Amino acid sequence: MLSEFRADLHCHTTCSDGSLSPLEIVQLAQKSGLSGLSITDHDNIDAYATAIPACLQANINLLTGVEFSSTLQDTSVHILAYGFHPENPFIRDFCARHLHRRSARNQGILNLLAKHGMPLTESDLTAATPSLPKAFGRPHIATAMLKKGYVASFQEAFQKFLAEDRPCYTPGIPFSVEESLETIHRANAVAIIAHPHLINNNEVLNVLLNMNFDGIECYYGKFQHDKHERWLKIAKKKNWLVTGGSDFHGINKPLIDLGCSWVDEARFNAIKAKAKG
Ligand code: AMP
Ligand code: ZN
Ligand code: FE
Ligand code: FE
C-alpha cells in the first residue's frame, strides 16, 4: 500500500525565526515521511536557494511559499503566498522592501528598549542567535533580552515589552493587506489568510473574508477537528482553497512538530493548479 501523501505548507527556518536551517528542515520533512512541503519564512524567500535542490534530491514536492506581514485597521494580519517562481521580480522586490521596513522597525524597538534601560547591541543579538538572519524579528530580540537577563523568560519579553500593546513595540510603517494581495497576484501566486483563528478582532476578520483572497488556512498547528470545521465551511462557501500546516519553528515553538498539520494530495494539487507562477 502506498503511504499517505501529506504536505506541510507552513514552517519557518533560520532565514526568519525558526531554529533549523533550510537543509535541516528538508531533512526533517523527509524523516517525518512528508511528501510535500512549503517553507513560509516571514517576509523573505532566502531558504529556497538551498531548499529547491535539497527537495529534488529528497524527492519532496516543494511548493514555493512566504508569509507576508501586513496590517489592517492597526491589526497584524499574516498572509501566505504560494506558487510563485522563486525569481519572480514582484515577490523579490516586495521581500526587499520588507527587509527595509523590518530594519527600521527593529531600530525603533531597540531604541524603545534602550529608553527602558535594556540596551541591546548588535553583538548582543548575534551572541543570542548566531545565525541571526537579515530580516530578524521580535523573537530574536526576545531571545537576546533573555540572554542579557532583562527578563526571566522569552514569554515575559513579549508579555511585558514586545507584544503589540506593550511599551517597547512599534509597528514601523507596515504594508497594507491590499498592497500585499496586489503583489501576490501580480506574481501569479495565490494569497491565503494565515491562521485566521489568531485574528481576534471580528470586524477585521469580516473585512478580510470579503477581500480578494484565494484561500484560507484551515488546518493549523495542533488543531483538533472541531477547530478547523469553522474555516472549512467558510472555504466551501467561498469556493476558496484550503491550506494547512504546522507553523513549525523548531525549538522556538517547542510543542509544535513538523507535519502536525498538513493537506492531502488533492488539496496540494489544487493550490499548485491555481498558482500560475
Ligand atoms: P515580527 O515578525 O518580528 O513582528 O515577530 C512576530 C513573531 O513573534 C510571530 O510570528 C510570533 O512567532 C512571535 N510572537 C508574536 N507575539 C508573541 C507573543 N505574545 N508571545 C510569543 N511570541 C510571539
Ligand atoms: Zn514566526
Ligand atoms: Fe504567522
Ligand atoms: Fe508562521
PDB file of C-alpha atoms in Angstrom, residues 109-110 112-125 128 140-158 160-162 168:
ATOM      1  CA  ILE A 109      12.100  48.684  19.047  1.00  0.00           C
ATOM      2  CA  LEU A 110      15.792  48.726  20.099  1.00  0.00           C
ATOM      3  CA  LEU A 112      12.490  51.929  22.993  1.00  0.00           C
ATOM      4  CA  LEU A 113      14.240  49.098  24.860  1.00  0.00           C
ATOM      5  CA  ALA A 114      17.265  51.348  25.488  1.00  0.00           C
ATOM      6  CA  LYS A 115      14.928  54.053  26.814  1.00  0.00           C
ATOM      7  CA  HIS A 116      13.526  51.480  29.231  1.00  0.00           C
ATOM      8  CA  GLY A 117      17.020  50.609  30.492  1.00  0.00           C
ATOM      9  CA  MET A 118      17.507  47.492  28.332  1.00  0.00           C
ATOM     10  CA  PRO A 119      20.056  48.395  25.653  1.00  0.00           C
ATOM     11  CA  LEU A 120      20.940  45.691  23.118  1.00  0.00           C
ATOM     12  CA  THR A 121      23.903  45.929  20.772  1.00  0.00           C
ATOM     13  CA  GLU A 122      24.316  44.067  17.505  1.00  0.00           C
ATOM     14  CA  SER A 123      26.747  41.712  19.217  1.00  0.00           C
ATOM     15  CA  ASP A 124      24.171  41.009  21.954  1.00  0.00           C
ATOM     16  CA  LEU A 125      21.794  39.946  19.178  1.00  0.00           C
ATOM     17  CA  ALA A 128      21.929  35.198  21.379  1.00  0.00           C
ATOM     18  CA  HIS A 140      15.340  37.226  18.163  1.00  0.00           C
ATOM     19  CA  ILE A 141      15.071  40.397  20.237  1.00  0.00           C
ATOM     20  CA  ALA A 142      13.243  38.458  22.983  1.00  0.00           C
ATOM     21  CA  THR A 143      15.976  35.798  22.968  1.00  0.00           C
ATOM     22  CA  ALA A 144      18.679  38.468  23.355  1.00  0.00           C
ATOM     23  CA  MET A 145      16.715  40.111  26.211  1.00  0.00           C
ATOM     24  CA  LEU A 146      16.581  36.751  27.978  1.00  0.00           C
ATOM     25  CA  LYS A 147      20.305  36.151  27.450  1.00  0.00           C
ATOM     26  CA  LYS A 148      21.126  39.613  28.874  1.00  0.00           C
ATOM     27  CA  GLY A 149      18.983  38.865  31.935  1.00  0.00           C
ATOM     28  CA  TYR A 150      16.481  41.662  31.265  1.00  0.00           C
ATOM     29  CA  VAL A 151      13.641  39.137  31.508  1.00  0.00           C
ATOM     30  CA  ALA A 152      13.251  35.745  33.157  1.00  0.00           C
ATOM     31  CA  SER A 153      11.700  34.076  30.105  1.00  0.00           C
ATOM     32  CA  PHE A 154      11.088  34.506  26.374  1.00  0.00           C
ATOM     33  CA  GLN A 155       7.355  34.841  27.056  1.00  0.00           C
ATOM     34  CA  GLU A 156       7.968  37.582  29.623  1.00  0.00           C
ATOM     35  CA  ALA A 157       9.793  39.640  26.970  1.00  0.00           C
ATOM     36  CA  PHE A 158       6.622  39.614  24.839  1.00  0.00           C
ATOM     37  CA  LYS A 160       5.888  42.928  29.290  1.00  0.00           C
ATOM     38  CA  PHE A 161       7.595  44.699  26.409  1.00  0.00           C
ATOM     39  CA  LEU A 162       7.275  43.407  22.842  1.00  0.00           C
ATOM     40  CA  CYS A 168       8.594  48.714  23.559  1.00  0.00           C
TER      41      CYS A 168
END
